[in-house]
mmCIF file of N, CA, C and O in Angstrom:
data_model
loop_
_atom_site.group_PDB
_atom_site.id
_atom_site.type_symbol
_atom_site.label_atom_id
_atom_site.label_comp_id
_atom_site.label_asym_id
_atom_site.label_seq_id
_atom_site.Cartn_x
_atom_site.Cartn_y
_atom_site.Cartn_z
ATOM 1 N N GLY A 1 97.040 96.961 92.498
ATOM 2 C CA GLY A 1 96.307 96.789 93.342
ATOM 3 C C GLY A 1 95.184 98.076 93.367
ATOM 4 O O GLY A 1 93.574 98.246 93.974
ATOM 5 N N ARG A 2 95.045 98.760 91.892
ATOM 6 C CA ARG A 2 93.945 99.917 91.919
ATOM 7 C C ARG A 2 92.768 99.291 91.213
ATOM 8 O O ARG A 2 93.302 98.249 90.291
ATOM 9 N N LEU A 3 91.785 99.528 91.365
ATOM 10 C CA LEU A 3 90.785 98.835 90.398
ATOM 11 C C LEU A 3 89.833 100.084 89.323
ATOM 12 O O LEU A 3 89.088 100.981 89.954
ATOM 13 N N ASP A 4 89.680 100.082 88.232
ATOM 14 C CA ASP A 4 89.312 100.763 87.336
ATOM 15 C C ASP A 4 87.686 100.235 86.829
ATOM 16 O O ASP A 4 88.002 98.806 86.246
ATOM 17 N N HIS A 5 87.186 100.851 86.618
ATOM 18 C CA HIS A 5 85.634 100.511 86.357
ATOM 19 C C HIS A 5 85.512 101.388 84.980
ATOM 20 O O HIS A 5 85.400 102.596 84.792
ATOM 21 N N LEU A 6 85.601 100.242 83.894
ATOM 22 C CA LEU A 6 84.968 100.875 82.368
ATOM 23 C C LEU A 6 83.781 100.678 82.148
ATOM 24 O O LEU A 6 83.168 99.294 82.109
ATOM 25 N N LEU A 7 82.966 101.138 83.068
ATOM 26 C CA LEU A 7 81.134 101.066 82.756
ATOM 27 C C LEU A 7 80.968 101.195 80.731
ATOM 28 O O LEU A 7 81.298 101.932 80.003
ATOM 29 N N ASN A 8 80.184 100.059 80.169
ATOM 30 C CA ASN A 8 79.429 99.813 79.067
ATOM 31 C C ASN A 8 78.092 100.625 79.372
ATOM 32 O O ASN A 8 77.194 100.141 79.515
ATOM 33 N N ALA A 9 77.844 102.063 78.784
ATOM 34 C CA ALA A 9 76.335 102.544 78.895
ATOM 35 C C ALA A 9 75.837 102.614 77.668
ATOM 36 O O ALA A 9 74.792 102.927 77.436
ATOM 37 N N ASN A 10 76.166 101.204 76.621
ATOM 38 C CA ASN A 10 75.819 101.073 75.059
ATOM 39 C C ASN A 10 74.144 99.830 75.774
ATOM 40 O O ASN A 10 74.863 99.626 77.228
ATOM 41 N N VAL A 11 73.784 99.962 74.796
ATOM 42 C CA VAL A 11 72.473 98.107 74.745
ATOM 43 C C VAL A 11 73.325 97.714 74.814
ATOM 44 O O VAL A 11 74.961 96.926 74.365
ATOM 45 N N ARG A 12 72.799 96.459 74.839
ATOM 46 C CA ARG A 12 73.439 94.829 74.788
ATOM 47 C C ARG A 12 74.381 94.950 72.861
ATOM 48 O O ARG A 12 72.861 94.977 72.221
ATOM 49 N N LEU A 13 75.291 94.071 73.211
ATOM 50 C CA LEU A 13 75.227 93.610 72.057
ATOM 51 C C LEU A 13 74.093 92.636 71.378
ATOM 52 O O LEU A 13 74.011 92.213 72.221
ATOM 53 N N GLY A 14 74.011 92.799 70.286
ATOM 54 C CA GLY A 14 73.353 92.635 68.901
ATOM 55 C C GLY A 14 71.810 91.908 68.965
ATOM 56 O O GLY A 14 70.953 91.779 69.323
ATOM 57 N N CYS A 15 71.288 93.441 70.040
ATOM 58 C CA CYS A 15 69.848 93.788 70.067
ATOM 59 C C CYS A 15 69.364 93.895 68.470
ATOM 60 O O CYS A 15 68.542 94.311 68.598
ATOM 61 N N SER A 16 70.326 94.795 68.260
ATOM 62 C CA SER A 16 70.184 95.527 66.994
ATOM 63 C C SER A 16 71.045 95.787 66.054
ATOM 64 O O SER A 16 72.199 96.680 66.352
ATOM 65 N N GLU A 17 71.108 95.555 64.240
ATOM 66 C CA GLU A 17 72.205 96.291 63.714
ATOM 67 C C GLU A 17 72.242 97.799 63.929
ATOM 68 O O GLU A 17 73.570 97.934 63.149
ATOM 69 N N GLU A 18 71.579 98.330 63.930
ATOM 70 C CA GLU A 18 71.299 99.884 64.101
ATOM 71 C C GLU A 18 71.838 100.351 64.992
ATOM 72 O O GLU A 18 71.900 101.620 65.048
ATOM 73 N N ASN A 19 72.369 99.831 66.508
ATOM 74 C CA ASN A 19 73.234 99.749 67.702
ATOM 75 C C ASN A 19 74.329 101.353 67.613
ATOM 76 O O ASN A 19 75.459 100.726 66.091
ATOM 77 N N ASN A 20 74.577 102.091 67.954
ATOM 78 C CA ASN A 20 76.178 102.618 67.607
ATOM 79 C C ASN A 20 76.174 102.439 69.012
ATOM 80 O O ASN A 20 76.050 102.986 70.186
ATOM 81 N N PHE A 21 77.855 103.020 69.010
ATOM 82 C CA PHE A 21 79.257 102.305 70.191
ATOM 83 C C PHE A 21 79.902 103.193 70.707
ATOM 84 O O PHE A 21 80.467 103.407 69.199
ATOM 85 N N THR A 22 80.080 103.291 71.522
ATOM 86 C CA THR A 22 81.308 104.673 71.796
ATOM 87 C C THR A 22 82.483 103.204 71.205
ATOM 88 O O THR A 22 82.504 102.648 72.548
ATOM 89 N N GLU A 23 83.389 104.320 71.651
ATOM 90 C CA GLU A 23 84.933 103.648 71.039
ATOM 91 C C GLU A 23 85.341 104.280 72.013
ATOM 92 O O GLU A 23 85.803 105.317 71.749
ATOM 93 N N GLY A 24 86.779 102.685 72.497
ATOM 94 C CA GLY A 24 87.492 103.504 73.314
ATOM 95 C C GLY A 24 89.025 102.823 73.326
ATOM 96 O O GLY A 24 88.895 102.289 72.930
ATOM 97 N N SER A 25 89.680 103.816 74.098
ATOM 98 C CA SER A 25 91.144 102.645 74.380
ATOM 99 C C SER A 25 91.911 102.690 75.749
ATOM 100 O O SER A 25 91.508 103.966 76.297
ATOM 101 N N TYR A 26 92.083 101.969 76.068
ATOM 102 C CA TYR A 26 93.342 102.086 77.311
ATOM 103 C C TYR A 26 94.345 101.587 77.471
ATOM 104 O O TYR A 26 94.166 100.070 76.745
ATOM 105 N N GLN A 27 95.161 101.852 77.870
ATOM 106 C CA GLN A 27 96.419 101.534 77.977
ATOM 107 C C GLN A 27 96.857 100.250 79.236
ATOM 108 O O GLN A 27 96.390 100.389 80.135
ATOM 109 N N LEU A 28 96.805 98.756 79.264
ATOM 110 C CA LEU A 28 97.084 97.519 79.508
ATOM 111 C C LEU A 28 98.186 97.795 79.778
ATOM 112 O O LEU A 28 99.398 98.014 78.927
ATOM 113 N N GLU A 29 98.993 97.398 81.055
ATOM 114 C CA GLU A 29 100.153 96.609 81.400
ATOM 115 C C GLU A 29 100.556 95.529 82.273
ATOM 116 O O GLU A 29 99.711 94.782 82.274
ATOM 117 N N PHE A 30 101.897 95.591 81.691
ATOM 118 C CA PHE A 30 102.370 93.844 82.352
ATOM 119 C C PHE A 30 101.903 93.991 84.456
ATOM 120 O O PHE A 30 101.630 95.077 84.768
ATOM 121 N N GLY A 31 101.087 92.143 83.890
ATOM 122 C CA GLY A 31 100.369 92.387 85.367
ATOM 123 C C GLY A 31 98.811 92.837 85.762
ATOM 124 O O GLY A 31 97.934 92.626 86.230
ATOM 125 N N ASP A 32 97.987 93.600 84.650
ATOM 126 C CA ASP A 32 96.749 93.947 84.277
ATOM 127 C C ASP A 32 95.533 93.067 84.128
ATOM 128 O O ASP A 32 96.409 91.848 83.116
ATOM 129 N N THR A 33 95.039 92.369 84.820
ATOM 130 C CA THR A 33 93.912 92.165 84.321
ATOM 131 C C THR A 33 92.329 92.548 84.426
ATOM 132 O O THR A 33 92.209 93.821 84.543
ATOM 133 N N LEU A 34 91.875 92.468 82.974
ATOM 134 C CA LEU A 34 90.697 92.575 82.082
ATOM 135 C C LEU A 34 89.349 91.525 82.974
ATOM 136 O O LEU A 34 89.820 90.453 82.670
ATOM 137 N N PHE A 35 88.454 92.130 83.231
ATOM 138 C CA PHE A 35 87.395 91.299 83.499
ATOM 139 C C PHE A 35 85.860 91.155 83.589
ATOM 140 O O PHE A 35 85.503 92.655 83.835
ATOM 141 N N PHE A 36 85.851 91.066 82.548
ATOM 142 C CA PHE A 36 84.311 91.744 81.848
ATOM 143 C C PHE A 36 82.937 90.674 82.754
ATOM 144 O O PHE A 36 83.024 89.091 82.260
ATOM 145 N N TYR A 37 81.845 91.178 83.024
ATOM 146 C CA TYR A 37 80.890 89.843 83.434
ATOM 147 C C TYR A 37 79.314 90.805 82.714
ATOM 148 O O TYR A 37 79.148 91.897 82.413
ATOM 149 N N THR A 38 78.277 90.096 82.698
ATOM 150 C CA THR A 38 76.597 90.488 82.351
ATOM 151 C C THR A 38 76.013 90.832 84.099
ATOM 152 O O THR A 38 76.927 90.218 85.090
ATOM 153 N N ASP A 39 75.062 91.090 83.685
ATOM 154 C CA ASP A 39 74.311 91.911 85.595
ATOM 155 C C ASP A 39 73.410 90.518 86.133
ATOM 156 O O ASP A 39 73.985 90.031 87.076
ATOM 157 N N GLY A 40 73.618 89.077 85.211
ATOM 158 C CA GLY A 40 73.232 88.601 86.048
ATOM 159 C C GLY A 40 74.247 88.045 87.454
ATOM 160 O O GLY A 40 74.255 86.880 88.166
ATOM 161 N N LEU A 41 75.808 87.936 87.184
ATOM 162 C CA LEU A 41 76.743 88.073 88.298
ATOM 163 C C LEU A 41 76.872 88.733 89.044
ATOM 164 O O LEU A 41 76.319 88.285 90.636
ATOM 165 N N ILE A 42 76.033 90.641 89.164
ATOM 166 C CA ILE A 42 76.262 90.972 90.744
ATOM 167 C C ILE A 42 74.645 91.422 90.875
ATOM 168 O O ILE A 42 73.899 91.098 92.249
ATOM 169 N N GLU A 43 73.833 90.307 89.914
ATOM 170 C CA GLU A 43 72.216 90.617 90.054
ATOM 171 C C GLU A 43 71.665 88.805 91.126
ATOM 172 O O GLU A 43 70.248 89.118 91.602
ATOM 173 N N ASN A 44 72.165 88.550 91.291
ATOM 174 C CA ASN A 44 72.680 87.219 91.730
ATOM 175 C C ASN A 44 72.273 87.191 93.173
ATOM 176 O O ASN A 44 72.488 87.521 93.898
ATOM 177 N N GLN A 45 70.675 86.458 93.434
ATOM 178 C CA GLN A 45 70.087 86.127 94.841
ATOM 179 C C GLN A 45 70.430 84.807 95.586
ATOM 180 O O GLN A 45 69.987 84.377 94.727
ATOM 181 N N ASN A 46 70.480 85.105 97.332
ATOM 182 C CA ASN A 46 70.399 84.393 98.044
ATOM 183 C C ASN A 46 68.830 83.534 98.086
ATOM 184 O O ASN A 46 67.377 84.639 97.662
ATOM 185 N N SER A 47 68.197 83.096 99.069
ATOM 186 C CA SER A 47 67.055 82.618 99.148
ATOM 187 C C SER A 47 66.450 83.876 100.304
ATOM 188 O O SER A 47 65.510 83.051 100.122
ATOM 189 N N LEU A 48 67.185 84.446 100.651
ATOM 190 C CA LEU A 48 66.591 85.800 101.245
ATOM 191 C C LEU A 48 65.783 86.828 100.503
ATOM 192 O O LEU A 48 65.672 87.308 101.109
ATOM 193 N N GLY A 49 66.869 86.590 98.997
ATOM 194 C CA GLY A 49 66.174 87.634 98.100
ATOM 195 C C GLY A 49 67.287 89.083 98.057
ATOM 196 O O GLY A 49 67.502 89.758 97.609
ATOM 197 N N GLN A 50 68.092 88.694 98.696
ATOM 198 C CA GLN A 50 69.236 90.090 98.771
ATOM 199 C C GLN A 50 70.104 89.270 97.535
ATOM 200 O O GLN A 50 70.477 88.382 97.530
ATOM 201 N N MET A 51 70.399 90.103 96.558
ATOM 202 C CA MET A 51 71.409 90.462 95.692
ATOM 203 C C MET A 51 72.434 90.128 95.824
ATOM 204 O O MET A 51 73.202 91.351 97.332
ATOM 205 N N TRP A 52 73.832 89.637 95.690
ATOM 206 C CA TRP A 52 74.883 90.302 95.963
ATOM 207 C C TRP A 52 75.554 90.669 95.646
ATOM 208 O O TRP A 52 76.605 91.706 96.404
ATOM 209 N N GLY A 53 75.273 91.730 94.474
ATOM 210 C CA GLY A 53 75.466 93.427 94.193
ATOM 211 C C GLY A 53 76.815 93.701 93.968
ATOM 212 O O GLY A 53 77.839 93.051 93.994
ATOM 213 N N PRO A 54 77.087 94.417 93.221
ATOM 214 C CA PRO A 54 78.459 95.012 92.879
ATOM 215 C C PRO A 54 79.244 95.600 94.046
ATOM 216 O O PRO A 54 80.427 95.590 93.669
ATOM 217 N N GLY A 55 79.388 96.269 94.674
ATOM 218 C CA GLY A 55 80.204 96.273 95.878
ATOM 219 C C GLY A 55 80.470 94.567 96.533
ATOM 220 O O GLY A 55 81.925 94.620 96.591
ATOM 221 N N ASN A 56 80.047 93.599 96.932
ATOM 222 C CA ASN A 56 80.569 92.698 96.924
ATOM 223 C C ASN A 56 81.523 92.311 95.853
ATOM 224 O O ASN A 56 82.943 91.470 95.893
ATOM 225 N N LEU A 57 81.608 92.133 94.684
ATOM 226 C CA LEU A 57 82.408 92.437 93.940
ATOM 227 C C LEU A 57 83.555 93.010 93.574
ATOM 228 O O LEU A 57 84.747 92.453 93.109
ATOM 229 N N ILE A 58 83.421 94.138 93.885
ATOM 230 C CA ILE A 58 84.438 95.185 94.259
ATOM 231 C C ILE A 58 85.463 94.816 94.986
ATOM 232 O O ILE A 58 86.650 94.525 94.917
ATOM 233 N N ARG A 59 84.829 94.494 96.187
ATOM 234 C CA ARG A 59 85.633 93.962 97.285
ATOM 235 C C ARG A 59 86.238 92.228 97.051
ATOM 236 O O ARG A 59 87.605 91.794 97.514
ATOM 237 N N TYR A 60 85.677 91.465 95.962
ATOM 238 C CA TYR A 60 86.640 90.381 95.913
ATOM 239 C C TYR A 60 87.339 90.409 94.802
ATOM 240 O O TYR A 60 88.303 89.633 95.007
ATOM 241 N N LEU A 61 87.193 91.666 93.947
ATOM 242 C CA LEU A 61 88.776 91.452 92.845
ATOM 243 C C LEU A 61 89.345 92.260 94.016
ATOM 244 O O LEU A 61 91.142 92.459 93.286
ATOM 245 N N LYS A 62 89.023 93.421 94.800
ATOM 246 C CA LYS A 62 90.488 94.054 94.903
ATOM 247 C C LYS A 62 91.277 92.733 95.930
ATOM 248 O O LYS A 62 92.244 93.130 96.499
ATOM 249 N N ARG A 63 90.480 91.960 97.142
ATOM 250 C CA ARG A 63 91.105 90.877 97.771
ATOM 251 C C ARG A 63 91.694 90.019 97.002
ATOM 252 O O ARG A 63 92.476 89.727 97.387
ATOM 253 N N ASN A 64 91.090 89.474 95.861
ATOM 254 C CA ASN A 64 91.962 88.131 94.784
ATOM 255 C C ASN A 64 92.796 88.769 93.433
ATOM 256 O O ASN A 64 93.077 88.498 92.756
ATOM 257 N N HIS A 65 93.362 89.921 93.326
ATOM 258 C CA HIS A 65 93.555 90.463 92.236
ATOM 259 C C HIS A 65 94.712 89.954 91.690
ATOM 260 O O HIS A 65 95.664 90.187 91.056
ATOM 261 N N ARG A 66 96.008 89.525 93.106
ATOM 262 C CA ARG A 66 96.715 88.873 92.657
ATOM 263 C C ARG A 66 96.576 87.358 92.530
ATOM 264 O O ARG A 66 98.081 86.639 91.810
ATOM 265 N N LEU A 67 95.697 86.887 92.141
ATOM 266 C CA LEU A 67 95.586 85.281 91.410
ATOM 267 C C LEU A 67 95.610 85.587 90.511
ATOM 268 O O LEU A 67 95.565 86.276 89.175
ATOM 269 N N SER A 68 95.789 84.218 89.640
ATOM 270 C CA SER A 68 95.655 84.310 87.638
ATOM 271 C C SER A 68 94.702 84.270 87.544
ATOM 272 O O SER A 68 93.311 84.010 88.561
ATOM 273 N N ILE A 69 93.999 84.974 86.532
ATOM 274 C CA ILE A 69 92.399 84.862 86.236
ATOM 275 C C ILE A 69 91.857 83.486 86.081
ATOM 276 O O ILE A 69 90.673 84.150 86.591
ATOM 277 N N GLN A 70 92.658 82.480 86.036
ATOM 278 C CA GLN A 70 91.740 81.572 85.879
ATOM 279 C C GLN A 70 91.083 80.951 87.620
ATOM 280 O O GLN A 70 89.955 80.340 88.069
ATOM 281 N N GLU A 71 92.152 81.257 88.251
ATOM 282 C CA GLU A 71 92.062 81.062 89.723
ATOM 283 C C GLU A 71 91.070 82.403 90.307
ATOM 284 O O GLU A 71 90.242 82.002 91.059
ATOM 285 N N ILE A 72 91.080 83.416 89.769
ATOM 286 C CA ILE A 72 89.565 84.685 89.973
ATOM 287 C C ILE A 72 88.587 83.826 89.651
ATOM 288 O O ILE A 72 87.758 84.096 90.233
ATOM 289 N N ILE A 73 88.206 83.549 88.308
ATOM 290 C CA ILE A 73 87.328 83.415 87.895
ATOM 291 C C ILE A 73 86.540 82.061 88.827
ATOM 292 O O ILE A 73 85.457 81.526 89.592
ATOM 293 N N ASP A 74 87.700 80.611 89.248
ATOM 294 C CA ASP A 74 86.997 79.457 89.373
ATOM 295 C C ASP A 74 86.336 79.700 91.156
ATOM 296 O O ASP A 74 85.673 79.246 91.340
ATOM 297 N N THR A 75 87.485 81.500 92.167
ATOM 298 C CA THR A 75 87.139 81.074 93.737
ATOM 299 C C THR A 75 85.819 81.846 93.099
ATOM 300 O O THR A 75 84.658 82.030 94.014
ATOM 301 N N LEU A 76 85.511 83.134 92.008
ATOM 302 C CA LEU A 76 84.134 83.672 92.379
ATOM 303 C C LEU A 76 83.195 82.972 91.740
ATOM 304 O O LEU A 76 82.068 82.922 92.471
ATOM 305 N N VAL A 77 83.312 82.155 90.998
ATOM 306 C CA VAL A 77 82.319 81.116 90.648
ATOM 307 C C VAL A 77 81.585 80.112 91.687
ATOM 308 O O VAL A 77 80.387 80.071 92.546
ATOM 309 N N GLN A 78 82.713 79.639 92.766
ATOM 310 C CA GLN A 78 82.832 78.942 94.119
ATOM 311 C C GLN A 78 81.864 79.759 95.160
ATOM 312 O O GLN A 78 81.042 79.068 95.912
ATOM 313 N N GLU A 79 82.435 81.128 94.863
ATOM 314 C CA GLU A 79 81.785 82.184 95.694
ATOM 315 C C GLU A 79 80.143 82.710 95.642
ATOM 316 O O GLU A 79 78.712 81.848 96.331
ATOM 317 N N ILE A 80 79.961 82.834 94.422
ATOM 318 C CA ILE A 80 78.332 82.674 93.989
ATOM 319 C C ILE A 80 77.795 82.044 93.846
ATOM 320 O O ILE A 80 76.448 81.888 94.963
ATOM 321 N N THR A 81 77.995 80.784 94.143
ATOM 322 C CA THR A 81 77.510 79.431 94.605
ATOM 323 C C THR A 81 77.370 79.149 95.625
ATOM 324 O O THR A 81 75.877 78.575 95.797
ATOM 325 N N ASP A 82 78.078 79.592 96.880
ATOM 326 C CA ASP A 82 78.415 79.562 98.458
ATOM 327 C C ASP A 82 77.296 80.534 98.833
ATOM 328 O O ASP A 82 76.104 80.460 99.007
ATOM 329 N N PHE A 83 76.571 81.271 97.890
ATOM 330 C CA PHE A 83 76.034 82.698 98.385
ATOM 331 C C PHE A 83 74.504 82.531 97.699
ATOM 332 O O PHE A 83 73.410 82.299 98.582
ATOM 333 N N HIS A 84 73.947 82.057 96.663
ATOM 334 C CA HIS A 84 72.513 81.796 96.376
ATOM 335 C C HIS A 84 72.183 80.593 96.855
ATOM 336 O O HIS A 84 71.271 80.042 96.508
ATOM 337 N N GLY A 85 73.110 79.258 96.944
ATOM 338 C CA GLY A 85 72.440 78.087 97.364
ATOM 339 C C GLY A 85 71.941 77.189 96.906
ATOM 340 O O GLY A 85 72.459 76.912 95.770
ATOM 341 N N ASP A 86 70.786 77.161 97.260
ATOM 342 C CA ASP A 86 70.147 76.451 96.161
ATOM 343 C C ASP A 86 68.769 77.033 95.686
ATOM 344 O O ASP A 86 67.966 76.445 95.062
ATOM 345 N N HIS A 87 68.829 78.431 96.371
ATOM 346 C CA HIS A 87 68.480 79.278 95.060
ATOM 347 C C HIS A 87 68.447 79.088 93.606
ATOM 348 O O HIS A 87 69.386 79.310 93.951
ATOM 349 N N PRO A 88 67.911 78.995 92.478
ATOM 350 C CA PRO A 88 68.188 78.649 91.846
ATOM 351 C C PRO A 88 68.640 80.295 91.316
ATOM 352 O O PRO A 88 67.941 81.469 91.092
ATOM 353 N N LEU A 89 69.009 79.964 90.057
ATOM 354 C CA LEU A 89 69.966 81.399 89.204
ATOM 355 C C LEU A 89 68.408 82.016 88.618
ATOM 356 O O LEU A 89 67.686 81.314 87.817
ATOM 357 N N GLU A 90 68.737 83.564 88.825
ATOM 358 C CA GLU A 90 66.923 83.737 87.825
ATOM 359 C C GLU A 90 67.383 84.435 86.589
ATOM 360 O O GLU A 90 66.521 85.146 85.660
ATOM 361 N N ASP A 91 68.568 84.535 86.363
ATOM 362 C CA ASP A 91 69.466 85.074 85.100
ATOM 363 C C ASP A 91 70.625 84.436 84.722
ATOM 364 O O ASP A 91 71.708 84.351 85.728
ATOM 365 N N ASP A 92 71.489 84.775 83.399
ATOM 366 C CA ASP A 92 72.723 83.945 83.455
ATOM 367 C C ASP A 92 73.539 84.791 83.432
ATOM 368 O O ASP A 92 73.688 86.052 84.142
ATOM 369 N N THR A 93 74.608 84.296 83.388
ATOM 370 C CA THR A 93 75.781 84.927 83.915
ATOM 371 C C THR A 93 76.449 84.386 82.665
ATOM 372 O O THR A 93 77.008 83.447 82.573
ATOM 373 N N THR A 94 77.735 85.762 82.762
ATOM 374 C CA THR A 94 78.802 85.347 81.731
ATOM 375 C C THR A 94 79.952 86.151 82.523
ATOM 376 O O THR A 94 79.616 87.332 82.707
ATOM 377 N N ILE A 95 81.042 85.369 82.669
ATOM 378 C CA ILE A 95 82.335 86.766 82.669
ATOM 379 C C ILE A 95 83.456 86.093 81.757
ATOM 380 O O ILE A 95 83.708 85.047 81.735
ATOM 381 N N VAL A 96 84.131 86.988 81.291
ATOM 382 C CA VAL A 96 85.511 86.973 80.353
ATOM 383 C C VAL A 96 86.394 87.536 81.532
ATOM 384 O O VAL A 96 86.004 88.818 81.958
ATOM 385 N N GLY A 97 87.589 87.213 81.387
ATOM 386 C CA GLY A 97 88.874 87.554 82.137
ATOM 387 C C GLY A 97 89.926 87.407 81.072
ATOM 388 O O GLY A 97 90.309 86.246 80.363
ATOM 389 N N CYS A 98 91.032 88.600 81.503
ATOM 390 C CA CYS A 98 92.089 87.918 80.419
ATOM 391 C C CYS A 98 93.048 88.989 81.751
ATOM 392 O O CYS A 98 93.142 90.040 82.488
ATOM 393 N N GLN A 99 94.565 88.225 81.611
ATOM 394 C CA GLN A 99 95.502 88.983 82.176
ATOM 395 C C GLN A 99 96.812 89.030 81.360
ATOM 396 O O GLN A 99 97.031 88.440 80.460
ATOM 397 N N VAL A 100 97.621 90.045 80.869
ATOM 398 C CA VAL A 100 98.425 91.115 80.559
ATOM 399 C C VAL A 100 99.753 89.939 81.571
ATOM 400 O O VAL A 100 100.444 90.452 82.419
ATOM 401 N N VAL A 101 100.391 88.959 80.924
ATOM 402 C CA VAL A 101 101.366 87.839 81.771
ATOM 403 C C VAL A 101 103.003 87.987 81.230
ATOM 404 O O VAL A 101 103.611 87.515 82.103
ATOM 405 N N GLN A 102 103.158 88.636 80.484
ATOM 406 C CA GLN A 102 103.920 88.734 79.687
ATOM 407 C C GLN A 102 104.288 90.561 79.393
ATOM 408 O O GLN A 102 103.151 91.297 78.763
ATOM 409 N N PRO A 103 105.685 91.121 79.726
ATOM 410 C CA PRO A 103 104.872 92.711 79.272
ATOM 411 C C PRO A 103 105.554 92.851 77.979
ATOM 412 O O PRO A 103 105.409 92.094 77.086
ATOM 413 N N PHE A 104 104.724 93.835 77.475
ATOM 414 C CA PHE A 104 104.534 94.042 76.324
ATOM 415 C C PHE A 104 105.976 94.869 75.583
ATOM 416 O O PHE A 104 106.664 95.116 76.439
ATOM 417 N N PRO A 105 106.758 94.461 74.407
ATOM 418 C CA PRO A 105 107.603 94.670 73.331
ATOM 419 C C PRO A 105 107.498 96.229 73.529
ATOM 420 O O PRO A 105 106.499 97.369 73.318
ATOM 421 N N ALA A 106 108.945 96.528 73.707
ATOM 422 C CA ALA A 106 109.377 98.410 73.422
ATOM 423 C C ALA A 106 108.363 98.249 72.677
ATOM 424 O O ALA A 106 108.662 97.924 70.486
ATOM 425 N N LYS A 107 108.431 99.523 71.661
ATOM 426 C CA LYS A 107 107.626 99.909 70.477
ATOM 427 C C LYS A 107 108.944 100.082 69.076
ATOM 428 O O LYS A 107 109.446 98.832 68.339
ATOM 429 N N GLU A 108 109.816 100.448 69.700
ATOM 430 C CA GLU A 108 111.134 100.344 68.810
ATOM 431 C C GLU A 108 111.671 98.341 68.308
ATOM 432 O O GLU A 108 112.078 97.832 67.131
ATOM 433 N N GLU A 109 111.077 97.214 69.629
ATOM 434 C CA GLU A 109 111.782 96.162 68.926
ATOM 435 C C GLU A 109 110.392 95.567 68.039
ATOM 436 O O GLU A 109 110.427 94.361 67.254
ATOM 437 N N VAL A 110 109.224 96.106 68.584
ATOM 438 C CA VAL A 110 108.449 95.592 67.018
ATOM 439 C C VAL A 110 108.055 95.898 65.640
ATOM 440 O O VAL A 110 107.874 95.154 65.003
ATOM 441 N N MET A 111 109.144 97.262 65.672
ATOM 442 C CA MET A 111 109.516 98.027 64.484
ATOM 443 C C MET A 111 110.245 96.587 63.898
ATOM 444 O O MET A 111 110.601 97.617 62.489
ATOM 445 N N ARG A 112 111.097 95.955 64.225
ATOM 446 C CA ARG A 112 112.364 95.297 64.212
ATOM 447 C C ARG A 112 111.737 94.280 62.947
ATOM 448 O O ARG A 112 110.969 93.770 63.359
#
């Protein structure tokens, strides 16, 4: 049920060949979910001009973190579609997710 926000403070991928990116690592555990998205997801607006926003995404992920990644994405797409209704999307939206569904082998098992 814990949510860690790994903010990408770099520029967009593919903008320039000279971009420098910060490298980091994060230890994943059995049951962890990774969820990546572009700004079009949280900047999605309804017909009243209200943005869906990062707060709604955080609440959604906390409420649905026990679902499979496919269910998380499918129900999120439905929630976003319901939110914007007939209002056209103004930005592209990309969602990528994955889950650790089996425990990682112990280091000694990998070494065999």
